[in-house]
Amino acid sequence: ALARTQPEEALKIFDNALANLPGMPRFRETTLRKLQALVELDKLEPAEKLALEIVTDKTFRGESTAKAYVLLAQIYRIQAKKSESIAPAVAKDQLAKAHATYQRVYLAYKGFPDICAEAMLQAADILKELGEADKASETLRQLSEDPKLQNTEAAKKFYEWALTPGGQQFGLAAKQFQLPSNTQVPKDPRMTDP
């Protein structure tokens, strides 16, 4: 049901399975799917509570915990978006929490390259939102230079984005003055032409 973009139905299935089949072999996977359904349904309070339970539960280790942290960071990011017009300081704090959570993933879960790379990409995106272009650029540089991460879907998304006018303009914001490879990007006078 979750794959068919029916999170409400999926949530009922996951709740039923977790309540009526204690000790089932796919407990961790089912719990993570429930968390994903809660996020997709915008039920952020119970989603945050479940995510925090997962990351502190010793039965969830490794990849399961990394995935739960990524969803937790996503929750913080959604909360920030919802509060930015009402309470900008709260939104900024939520973004900082989301960044710290993504950072935790890419520092502690390098054994899961796809998850790690996605966390780095999201962390860099948050840093851009926070106006920290230099740190975002450094995070993206690390993503592109790490041999374990270079062939992940997130790295490929970054490479594609880096060639767009927006990606090339970001280089200028991060004080990188090499000539852009995209001809649609206006040249900055500080760029050197060989």
mmCIF file of C-alpha atoms in Angstrom:
data_model
loop_
_atom_site.group_PDB
_atom_site.id
_atom_site.type_symbol
_atom_site.label_atom_id
_atom_site.label_comp_id
_atom_site.label_asym_id
_atom_site.label_seq_id
_atom_site.Cartn_x
_atom_site.Cartn_y
_atom_site.Cartn_z
ATOM 1 C CA ALA A 1 0.000 0.000 0.000
ATOM 2 C CA LEU A 2 2.896 2.369 0.745
ATOM 3 C CA ALA A 3 4.427 1.680 -2.674
ATOM 4 C CA ARG A 4 1.066 2.462 -4.265
ATOM 5 C CA THR A 5 1.124 5.857 -2.504
ATOM 6 C CA GLN A 6 -1.658 4.902 -0.119
ATOM 7 C CA PRO A 7 -0.008 5.755 3.208
ATOM 8 C CA GLU A 8 -3.277 5.727 5.204
ATOM 9 C CA GLU A 9 -3.996 2.138 4.181
ATOM 10 C CA ALA A 10 -0.348 1.187 4.714
ATOM 11 C CA LEU A 11 -0.399 2.655 8.222
ATOM 12 C CA LYS A 12 -3.411 0.496 9.133
ATOM 13 C CA ILE A 13 -1.639 -2.615 7.810
ATOM 14 C CA PHE A 14 1.565 -1.833 9.722
ATOM 15 C CA ASP A 15 -0.312 -1.033 12.954
ATOM 16 C CA ASN A 16 -2.255 -4.268 12.655
ATOM 17 C CA ALA A 17 0.874 -6.336 11.996
ATOM 18 C CA LEU A 18 2.803 -4.781 14.893
ATOM 19 C CA ALA A 19 -0.131 -5.201 17.311
ATOM 20 C CA ASN A 20 -1.152 -8.734 16.346
ATOM 21 C CA LEU A 21 2.133 -10.372 15.382
ATOM 22 C CA PRO A 22 4.600 -9.722 18.213
ATOM 23 C CA GLY A 23 8.045 -11.087 17.489
ATOM 24 C CA MET A 24 7.435 -11.255 13.756
ATOM 25 C CA PRO A 25 10.565 -11.729 11.650
ATOM 26 C CA ARG A 26 10.149 -8.417 9.810
ATOM 27 C CA PHE A 27 9.504 -6.301 12.916
ATOM 28 C CA ARG A 28 12.210 -3.723 12.136
ATOM 29 C CA GLU A 29 11.187 -3.331 8.508
ATOM 30 C CA THR A 30 7.508 -3.024 9.445
ATOM 31 C CA THR A 31 8.271 -0.422 12.109
ATOM 32 C CA LEU A 32 10.350 1.631 9.652
ATOM 33 C CA ARG A 33 7.558 1.442 7.083
ATOM 34 C CA LYS A 34 5.102 2.620 9.726
ATOM 35 C CA LEU A 35 7.402 5.567 10.424
ATOM 36 C CA GLN A 36 7.565 6.352 6.716
ATOM 37 C CA ALA A 37 3.763 6.215 6.447
ATOM 38 C CA LEU A 38 3.390 8.599 9.404
ATOM 39 C CA VAL A 39 5.759 11.082 7.750
ATOM 40 C CA GLU A 40 3.928 10.836 4.429
ATOM 41 C CA LEU A 41 0.622 11.437 6.224
ATOM 42 C CA ASP A 42 2.128 14.509 7.907
ATOM 43 C CA LYS A 43 1.538 13.011 11.355
ATOM 44 C CA LEU A 44 4.739 14.541 12.614
ATOM 45 C CA GLU A 45 4.345 14.226 16.404
ATOM 46 C CA PRO A 46 3.771 10.451 16.422
ATOM 47 C CA ALA A 47 6.374 10.090 13.663
ATOM 48 C CA GLU A 48 8.984 11.962 15.686
ATOM 49 C CA LYS A 49 8.149 9.901 18.784
ATOM 50 C CA LEU A 50 8.477 6.630 16.839
ATOM 51 C CA ALA A 51 11.720 7.741 15.181
ATOM 52 C CA LEU A 52 13.242 8.610 18.559
ATOM 53 C CA GLU A 53 12.131 5.223 19.921
ATOM 54 C CA ILE A 54 13.768 3.448 16.990
ATOM 55 C CA VAL A 55 17.106 5.247 17.244
ATOM 56 C CA THR A 56 17.347 4.500 20.971
ATOM 57 C CA ASP A 57 16.202 0.853 20.719
ATOM 58 C CA LYS A 58 19.140 -1.568 20.627
ATOM 59 C CA THR A 59 17.199 -4.060 18.485
ATOM 60 C CA PHE A 60 17.449 -1.508 15.662
ATOM 61 C CA ARG A 61 21.059 -1.397 14.620
ATOM 62 C CA GLY A 62 22.968 -0.426 11.539
ATOM 63 C CA GLU A 63 20.954 0.286 8.417
ATOM 64 C CA SER A 64 17.604 0.389 10.258
ATOM 65 C CA THR A 65 18.883 3.065 12.615
ATOM 66 C CA ALA A 66 20.441 5.060 9.776
ATOM 67 C CA LYS A 67 17.130 5.030 7.889
ATOM 68 C CA ALA A 68 15.263 6.105 11.035
ATOM 69 C CA TYR A 69 17.680 9.017 11.530
ATOM 70 C CA VAL A 70 17.136 10.129 7.918
ATOM 71 C CA LEU A 71 13.371 10.100 8.482
ATOM 72 C CA LEU A 72 13.829 11.969 11.771
ATOM 73 C CA ALA A 73 15.832 14.661 9.975
ATOM 74 C CA GLN A 74 13.088 14.845 7.356
ATOM 75 C CA ILE A 75 10.550 15.381 10.165
ATOM 76 C CA TYR A 76 12.619 18.250 11.595
ATOM 77 C CA ARG A 77 12.864 19.769 8.131
ATOM 78 C CA ILE A 78 9.096 19.620 7.580
ATOM 79 C CA GLN A 79 8.534 21.146 11.027
ATOM 80 C CA ALA A 80 10.930 23.959 10.099
ATOM 81 C CA LYS A 81 9.072 24.624 6.867
ATOM 82 C CA LYS A 82 5.755 24.790 8.722
ATOM 83 C CA SER A 83 7.025 27.231 11.328
ATOM 84 C CA GLU A 84 9.153 29.551 9.165
ATOM 85 C CA SER A 85 6.424 32.158 8.606
ATOM 86 C CA ILE A 86 5.159 31.999 12.198
ATOM 87 C CA ALA A 87 8.387 31.658 14.154
ATOM 88 C CA PRO A 88 11.565 32.093 12.082
ATOM 89 C CA ALA A 89 13.844 31.389 15.054
ATOM 90 C CA VAL A 90 12.089 28.068 15.712
ATOM 91 C CA ALA A 91 12.369 27.202 12.022
ATOM 92 C CA LYS A 92 16.091 27.917 12.086
ATOM 93 C CA ASP A 93 16.507 25.726 15.187
ATOM 94 C CA GLN A 94 14.590 22.891 13.485
ATOM 95 C CA LEU A 95 16.798 23.189 10.413
ATOM 96 C CA ALA A 96 19.867 23.048 12.636
ATOM 97 C CA LYS A 97 18.480 19.872 14.269
ATOM 98 C CA ALA A 98 17.809 18.383 10.846
ATOM 99 C CA HIS A 99 21.353 19.198 9.736
ATOM 100 C CA ALA A 100 22.870 17.692 12.880
ATOM 101 C CA THR A 101 20.806 14.543 12.357
ATOM 102 C CA TYR A 102 21.869 14.183 8.718
ATOM 103 C CA GLN A 103 25.445 14.852 9.796
ATOM 104 C CA ARG A 104 25.207 12.085 12.381
ATOM 105 C CA VAL A 105 24.134 9.699 9.612
ATOM 106 C CA TYR A 106 26.941 10.525 7.221
ATOM 107 C CA LEU A 107 29.575 10.398 9.945
ATOM 108 C CA ALA A 108 28.405 7.271 11.777
ATOM 109 C CA TYR A 109 26.895 5.119 9.022
ATOM 110 C CA LYS A 110 29.482 5.142 6.228
ATOM 111 C CA GLY A 111 28.980 1.398 5.861
ATOM 112 C CA PHE A 112 25.697 2.195 4.086
ATOM 113 C CA PRO A 113 26.850 4.355 1.159
ATOM 114 C CA ASP A 114 23.417 5.121 -0.329
ATOM 115 C CA ILE A 115 22.043 6.331 2.995
ATOM 116 C CA CYS A 116 25.249 8.200 3.827
ATOM 117 C CA ALA A 117 25.349 9.988 0.468
ATOM 118 C CA GLU A 118 21.677 10.987 0.675
ATOM 119 C CA ALA A 119 22.300 12.385 4.171
ATOM 120 C CA MET A 120 25.248 14.421 2.867
ATOM 121 C CA LEU A 121 23.202 15.800 -0.002
ATOM 122 C CA GLN A 122 20.344 16.778 2.337
ATOM 123 C CA ALA A 123 22.773 18.264 4.896
ATOM 124 C CA ALA A 124 24.331 20.445 2.188
ATOM 125 C CA ASP A 125 20.875 21.558 1.074
ATOM 126 C CA ILE A 126 20.043 22.613 4.635
ATOM 127 C CA LEU A 127 23.332 24.484 4.956
ATOM 128 C CA LYS A 128 22.410 26.433 1.800
ATOM 129 C CA GLU A 129 19.038 27.274 3.373
ATOM 130 C CA LEU A 130 20.852 28.473 6.488
ATOM 131 C CA GLY A 131 23.085 30.714 4.358
ATOM 132 C CA GLU A 132 26.233 28.696 4.968
ATOM 133 C CA ALA A 133 27.357 28.232 1.370
ATOM 134 C CA ASP A 134 31.004 27.497 2.265
ATOM 135 C CA LYS A 135 30.046 24.617 4.566
ATOM 136 C CA ALA A 136 27.536 23.321 2.026
ATOM 137 C CA SER A 137 30.208 23.415 -0.661
ATOM 138 C CA GLU A 138 32.628 21.516 1.575
ATOM 139 C CA THR A 139 30.005 18.845 2.312
ATOM 140 C CA LEU A 140 29.321 18.427 -1.400
ATOM 141 C CA ARG A 141 33.045 18.275 -2.132
ATOM 142 C CA GLN A 142 33.403 15.463 0.399
ATOM 143 C CA LEU A 143 30.479 13.642 -1.221
ATOM 144 C CA SER A 144 32.010 13.908 -4.679
ATOM 145 C CA GLU A 145 35.498 12.865 -3.559
ATOM 146 C CA ASP A 146 34.628 9.879 -1.368
ATOM 147 C CA PRO A 147 35.233 6.755 -3.497
ATOM 148 C CA LYS A 148 32.567 4.776 -1.602
ATOM 149 C CA LEU A 149 29.927 7.418 -2.308
ATOM 150 C CA GLN A 150 30.751 8.494 -5.874
ATOM 151 C CA ASN A 151 28.457 5.969 -7.575
ATOM 152 C CA THR A 152 25.417 6.395 -5.337
ATOM 153 C CA GLU A 153 22.138 7.853 -6.587
ATOM 154 C CA ALA A 154 22.598 10.914 -4.347
ATOM 155 C CA ALA A 155 26.053 11.601 -5.797
ATOM 156 C CA LYS A 156 24.654 11.269 -9.313
ATOM 157 C CA LYS A 157 21.906 13.766 -8.425
ATOM 158 C CA PHE A 158 24.596 16.144 -7.172
ATOM 159 C CA TYR A 159 26.688 15.784 -10.336
ATOM 160 C CA GLU A 160 23.639 16.515 -12.500
ATOM 161 C CA TRP A 161 22.674 19.507 -10.349
ATOM 162 C CA ALA A 162 26.245 20.851 -10.330
ATOM 163 C CA LEU A 163 26.086 21.312 -14.102
ATOM 164 C CA THR A 164 22.849 23.316 -14.023
ATOM 165 C CA PRO A 165 22.898 27.126 -13.947
ATOM 166 C CA GLY A 166 21.750 27.002 -10.296
ATOM 167 C CA GLY A 167 24.571 24.640 -9.374
ATOM 168 C CA GLN A 168 27.128 26.779 -11.177
ATOM 169 C CA GLN A 169 25.806 29.928 -9.475
ATOM 170 C CA PHE A 170 26.164 28.158 -6.126
ATOM 171 C CA GLY A 171 29.883 27.851 -6.853
ATOM 172 C CA LEU A 172 30.076 31.638 -7.048
ATOM 173 C CA ALA A 173 28.232 31.986 -3.745
ATOM 174 C CA ALA A 174 30.821 29.648 -2.207
ATOM 175 C CA LYS A 175 33.623 31.870 -3.596
ATOM 176 C CA GLN A 176 34.708 29.394 -6.257
ATOM 177 C CA PHE A 177 35.780 31.435 -9.255
ATOM 178 C CA GLN A 178 36.647 28.840 -11.881
ATOM 179 C CA LEU A 179 34.939 29.243 -15.251
ATOM 180 C CA PRO A 180 31.501 27.623 -15.257
ATOM 181 C CA SER A 181 31.016 24.664 -17.574
ATOM 182 C CA ASN A 182 27.424 25.748 -18.228
ATOM 183 C CA THR A 183 27.423 28.510 -20.831
ATOM 184 C CA GLN A 184 24.126 29.928 -19.512
ATOM 185 C CA VAL A 185 25.837 31.110 -16.336
ATOM 186 C CA PRO A 186 27.092 34.698 -16.558
ATOM 187 C CA LYS A 187 30.822 35.101 -15.954
ATOM 188 C CA ASP A 188 31.901 36.863 -12.811
ATOM 189 C CA PRO A 189 34.735 39.424 -13.201
ATOM 190 C CA ARG A 190 36.704 37.558 -10.530
ATOM 191 C CA MET A 191 36.844 34.437 -12.728
ATOM 192 C CA THR A 192 40.084 33.811 -14.549
ATOM 193 C CA ASP A 193 39.993 32.889 -18.207
ATOM 194 C CA PRO A 194 42.982 30.738 -19.206
#
